[in-house]
Amino acid sequence: MVISQSEYYISPEEYLEGEKVSEIKHEYIDGQVYAMAGASDAHVTVSMNVSMLLRNHLRGSGCRVYMLDMKAQIDVINRYFYPDVMVTCDTRDRESEYFKSYPCLIIEVLSESTEGYDRGKKFASYRHLESLQEYVLISSDRMSVECFRRNEQGQWVLYPYEQEQEVHLASVDFRCAIAEIYEDVLS
């Protein structure tokens, strides 16, 4: 969530260098940097659960799973975000150590303070990534996973999953019970 804004333009290069030494993470939107707030126990646990499930599934495939500290670059609109979980299978992303430009899957874990932004402006920004096949929103306070999947016509179609259902992420051919995502979070 955005909690502070700088008052002058910062180039992408200055932003990337600053992030290497910053004690707090910042997202970058058109020359402005925004400090990110901390996350709840549920948020971090859900992020870790889904990251581990995806990592185990994708081991040896050439795809990489990133959690919390890797930036997604959206070059065409001059933005950098820190998705909660991101998967890239594109070999071009091996060239960049501090951000990835070709993710096929981005997952955001929702909190009360970030939900509107994640559903709105952030999703609108992520849609500029031609490589992105799925954008997933996971509630941190109830069993709800919303998968927005880009179809062959380029439209985003919602695939919602709730209690006792199996979640399917087609971009990486992954399936799991929704309860696995919420292990140690909701009883």
Tab-separated table of C-alpha atoms in Angstrom:
chain	number	residue	atom	x	y	z
A	1	MET	CA	0.000	0.000	0.000
A	2	VAL	CA	1.160	3.512	-0.800
A	3	ILE	CA	1.978	5.454	2.359
A	4	SER	CA	4.243	8.303	1.239
A	5	GLN	CA	5.227	10.065	-1.955
A	6	SER	CA	8.353	11.958	-2.906
A	7	GLU	CA	8.005	15.472	-4.295
A	8	TYR	CA	10.392	15.361	-7.248
A	9	TYR	CA	10.987	13.178	-10.297
A	10	ILE	CA	13.252	10.159	-9.854
A	11	SER	CA	14.536	8.334	-12.919
A	12	PRO	CA	14.057	4.549	-13.155
A	13	GLU	CA	17.824	4.152	-12.829
A	14	GLU	CA	17.928	6.252	-9.635
A	15	TYR	CA	14.994	4.275	-8.242
A	16	LEU	CA	16.647	0.908	-8.926
A	17	GLU	CA	19.942	2.016	-7.348
A	18	GLY	CA	18.115	3.410	-4.317
A	19	GLU	CA	16.165	0.201	-3.793
A	20	LYS	CA	19.399	-1.782	-3.557
A	21	VAL	CA	20.290	0.033	-0.310
A	22	SER	CA	16.891	1.061	1.050
A	23	GLU	CA	15.713	-0.446	4.331
A	24	ILE	CA	12.103	-0.211	3.136
A	25	LYS	CA	10.592	-1.173	-0.207
A	26	HIS	CA	9.130	1.391	-2.598
A	27	GLU	CA	6.984	1.008	-5.668
A	28	TYR	CA	7.704	3.293	-8.628
A	29	ILE	CA	5.077	5.037	-10.733
A	30	ASP	CA	6.093	7.573	-13.388
A	31	GLY	CA	9.023	9.097	-11.505
A	32	GLN	CA	7.450	8.974	-8.054
A	33	VAL	CA	8.315	6.467	-5.329
A	34	TYR	CA	5.832	5.187	-2.782
A	35	ALA	CA	6.872	3.500	0.458
A	36	MET	CA	5.177	0.183	1.139
A	37	ALA	CA	3.565	-0.688	4.455
A	38	GLY	CA	4.276	-3.911	6.299
A	39	ALA	CA	2.090	-7.003	5.979
A	40	SER	CA	0.047	-9.026	8.465
A	41	ASP	CA	0.826	-12.549	9.629
A	42	ALA	CA	-1.998	-13.917	7.451
A	43	HIS	CA	-0.737	-11.999	4.408
A	44	VAL	CA	2.819	-13.278	4.773
A	45	THR	CA	1.692	-16.849	5.519
A	46	VAL	CA	-0.606	-17.011	2.476
A	47	SER	CA	2.171	-15.569	0.285
A	48	MET	CA	4.649	-18.113	1.605
A	49	ASN	CA	2.214	-21.025	1.227
A	50	VAL	CA	1.401	-20.268	-2.400
A	51	SER	CA	5.066	-19.583	-3.199
A	52	MET	CA	6.140	-22.915	-1.759
A	53	LEU	CA	3.366	-24.800	-3.537
A	54	LEU	CA	4.319	-23.202	-6.856
A	55	ARG	CA	8.047	-23.724	-6.279
A	56	ASN	CA	7.526	-27.419	-5.582
A	57	HIS	CA	5.329	-27.738	-8.672
A	58	LEU	CA	7.728	-25.862	-10.979
A	59	ARG	CA	11.011	-27.333	-9.731
A	60	GLY	CA	13.161	-28.329	-12.732
A	61	SER	CA	10.851	-26.660	-15.273
A	62	GLY	CA	12.959	-23.570	-15.987
A	63	CYS	CA	10.288	-21.336	-14.427
A	64	ARG	CA	11.186	-19.205	-11.395
A	65	VAL	CA	8.953	-18.261	-8.465
A	66	TYR	CA	9.586	-14.976	-6.638
A	67	MET	CA	8.034	-13.819	-3.393
A	68	LEU	CA	7.697	-10.332	-1.905
A	69	ASP	CA	11.114	-8.822	-2.695
A	70	MET	CA	11.372	-9.096	-6.490
A	71	LYS	CA	10.093	-6.210	-8.590
A	72	ALA	CA	7.919	-6.531	-11.690
A	73	GLN	CA	8.895	-3.976	-14.341
A	74	ILE	CA	6.206	-2.565	-16.616
A	75	ASP	CA	8.468	-0.657	-18.952
A	76	VAL	CA	5.822	0.626	-21.392
A	77	ILE	CA	4.143	2.672	-18.627
A	78	ASN	CA	7.222	3.368	-16.448
A	79	ARG	CA	6.286	1.347	-13.348
A	80	TYR	CA	7.849	-1.086	-10.885
A	81	PHE	CA	5.790	-3.050	-8.368
A	82	TYR	CA	6.568	-5.684	-5.749
A	83	PRO	CA	4.013	-8.457	-6.330
A	84	ASP	CA	3.443	-10.804	-3.410
A	85	VAL	CA	4.215	-13.753	-5.712
A	86	MET	CA	5.386	-13.752	-9.316
A	87	VAL	CA	6.317	-16.512	-11.754
A	88	THR	CA	8.365	-16.069	-14.900
A	89	CYS	CA	9.243	-18.783	-17.379
A	90	ASP	CA	10.856	-16.399	-19.874
A	91	THR	CA	14.624	-16.797	-20.286
A	92	ARG	CA	14.976	-13.041	-20.909
A	93	ASP	CA	14.231	-12.497	-17.210
A	94	ARG	CA	17.485	-14.227	-16.292
A	95	GLU	CA	19.331	-11.148	-17.573
A	96	SER	CA	18.008	-8.857	-14.824
A	97	GLU	CA	18.991	-9.367	-11.218
A	98	TYR	CA	16.658	-6.850	-9.522
A	99	PHE	CA	13.408	-6.968	-11.524
A	100	LYS	CA	11.522	-9.207	-13.932
A	101	SER	CA	9.807	-7.953	-17.077
A	102	TYR	CA	8.089	-11.058	-18.483
A	103	PRO	CA	6.026	-12.728	-15.748
A	104	CYS	CA	3.294	-15.141	-16.776
A	105	LEU	CA	1.636	-15.168	-13.332
A	106	ILE	CA	1.279	-12.467	-10.679
A	107	ILE	CA	-0.420	-13.020	-7.341
A	108	GLU	CA	-1.429	-10.325	-4.871
A	109	VAL	CA	-2.664	-11.165	-1.374
A	110	LEU	CA	-5.364	-8.711	-0.416
A	111	SER	CA	-5.594	-6.713	2.774
A	112	GLU	CA	-8.210	-4.185	3.781
A	113	SER	CA	-5.893	-1.284	2.944
A	114	THR	CA	-4.687	-2.597	-0.451
A	115	GLU	CA	-7.694	-4.388	-1.931
A	116	GLY	CA	-9.114	-1.473	-3.921
A	117	TYR	CA	-5.702	-0.562	-5.343
A	118	ASP	CA	-4.818	-4.191	-6.205
A	119	ARG	CA	-8.165	-4.670	-7.984
A	120	GLY	CA	-8.088	-1.309	-9.743
A	121	LYS	CA	-5.035	0.724	-10.693
A	122	LYS	CA	-2.474	-2.016	-10.050
A	123	PHE	CA	-4.386	-4.562	-12.152
A	124	ALA	CA	-4.766	-1.932	-14.891
A	125	SER	CA	-0.982	-1.465	-14.838
A	126	TYR	CA	-0.234	-5.198	-14.855
A	127	ARG	CA	-2.453	-5.668	-17.923
A	128	HIS	CA	0.240	-3.840	-19.937
A	129	LEU	CA	2.518	-6.869	-19.487
A	130	GLU	CA	2.105	-8.831	-22.718
A	131	SER	CA	3.567	-11.938	-21.070
A	132	LEU	CA	1.054	-11.941	-18.212
A	133	GLN	CA	-1.471	-14.761	-18.550
A	134	GLU	CA	-3.013	-14.743	-15.063
A	135	TYR	CA	-3.515	-12.223	-12.271
A	136	VAL	CA	-4.625	-13.781	-9.001
A	137	LEU	CA	-6.118	-12.041	-5.977
A	138	ILE	CA	-6.143	-14.000	-2.721
A	139	SER	CA	-8.092	-12.814	0.304
A	140	SER	CA	-6.147	-12.934	3.561
A	141	ASP	CA	-9.222	-13.120	5.800
A	142	ARG	CA	-11.509	-15.669	4.077
A	143	MET	CA	-11.090	-18.547	1.625
A	144	SER	CA	-11.401	-16.729	-1.652
A	145	VAL	CA	-9.104	-16.898	-4.678
A	146	GLU	CA	-9.961	-14.908	-7.791
A	147	CYS	CA	-8.012	-15.817	-10.905
A	148	PHE	CA	-8.227	-13.406	-13.824
A	149	ARG	CA	-7.057	-15.290	-16.908
A	150	ARG	CA	-6.363	-13.668	-20.287
A	151	ASN	CA	-8.209	-15.530	-23.056
A	152	GLU	CA	-7.218	-15.867	-26.707
A	153	GLN	CA	-9.063	-12.630	-27.538
A	154	GLY	CA	-7.020	-10.739	-24.937
A	155	GLN	CA	-9.946	-10.349	-22.534
A	156	TRP	CA	-9.589	-11.054	-18.823
A	157	VAL	CA	-11.996	-13.723	-17.565
A	158	LEU	CA	-12.642	-14.301	-13.862
A	159	TYR	CA	-12.328	-17.803	-12.391
A	160	PRO	CA	-13.362	-17.620	-8.720
A	161	TYR	CA	-12.524	-20.333	-6.169
A	162	GLU	CA	-13.966	-20.707	-2.688
A	163	GLN	CA	-13.995	-23.116	0.227
A	164	GLU	CA	-13.428	-26.799	-0.623
A	165	GLN	CA	-12.655	-26.095	-4.284
A	166	GLU	CA	-9.533	-26.893	-6.268
A	167	VAL	CA	-7.636	-23.846	-7.525
A	168	HIS	CA	-6.337	-24.094	-11.095
A	169	LEU	CA	-3.655	-21.777	-12.466
A	170	ALA	CA	-3.488	-22.590	-16.168
A	171	SER	CA	-0.433	-20.402	-16.871
A	172	VAL	CA	1.777	-22.881	-15.011
A	173	ASP	CA	-0.535	-25.939	-15.123
A	174	PHE	CA	-0.925	-25.898	-11.332
A	175	ARG	CA	-3.727	-27.303	-9.179
A	176	CYS	CA	-4.206	-27.480	-5.418
A	177	ALA	CA	-6.959	-27.554	-2.846
A	178	ILE	CA	-7.767	-24.031	-1.701
A	179	ALA	CA	-7.175	-25.183	1.886
A	180	GLU	CA	-3.464	-25.673	1.077
A	181	ILE	CA	-3.123	-21.964	0.316
A	182	TYR	CA	-4.651	-21.134	3.700
A	183	GLU	CA	-2.702	-23.650	5.794
A	184	ASP	CA	-1.969	-22.181	9.252
A	185	VAL	CA	-4.074	-19.097	8.459
A	186	LEU	CA	-7.773	-19.893	8.692
A	187	SER	CA	-9.375	-22.619	10.747
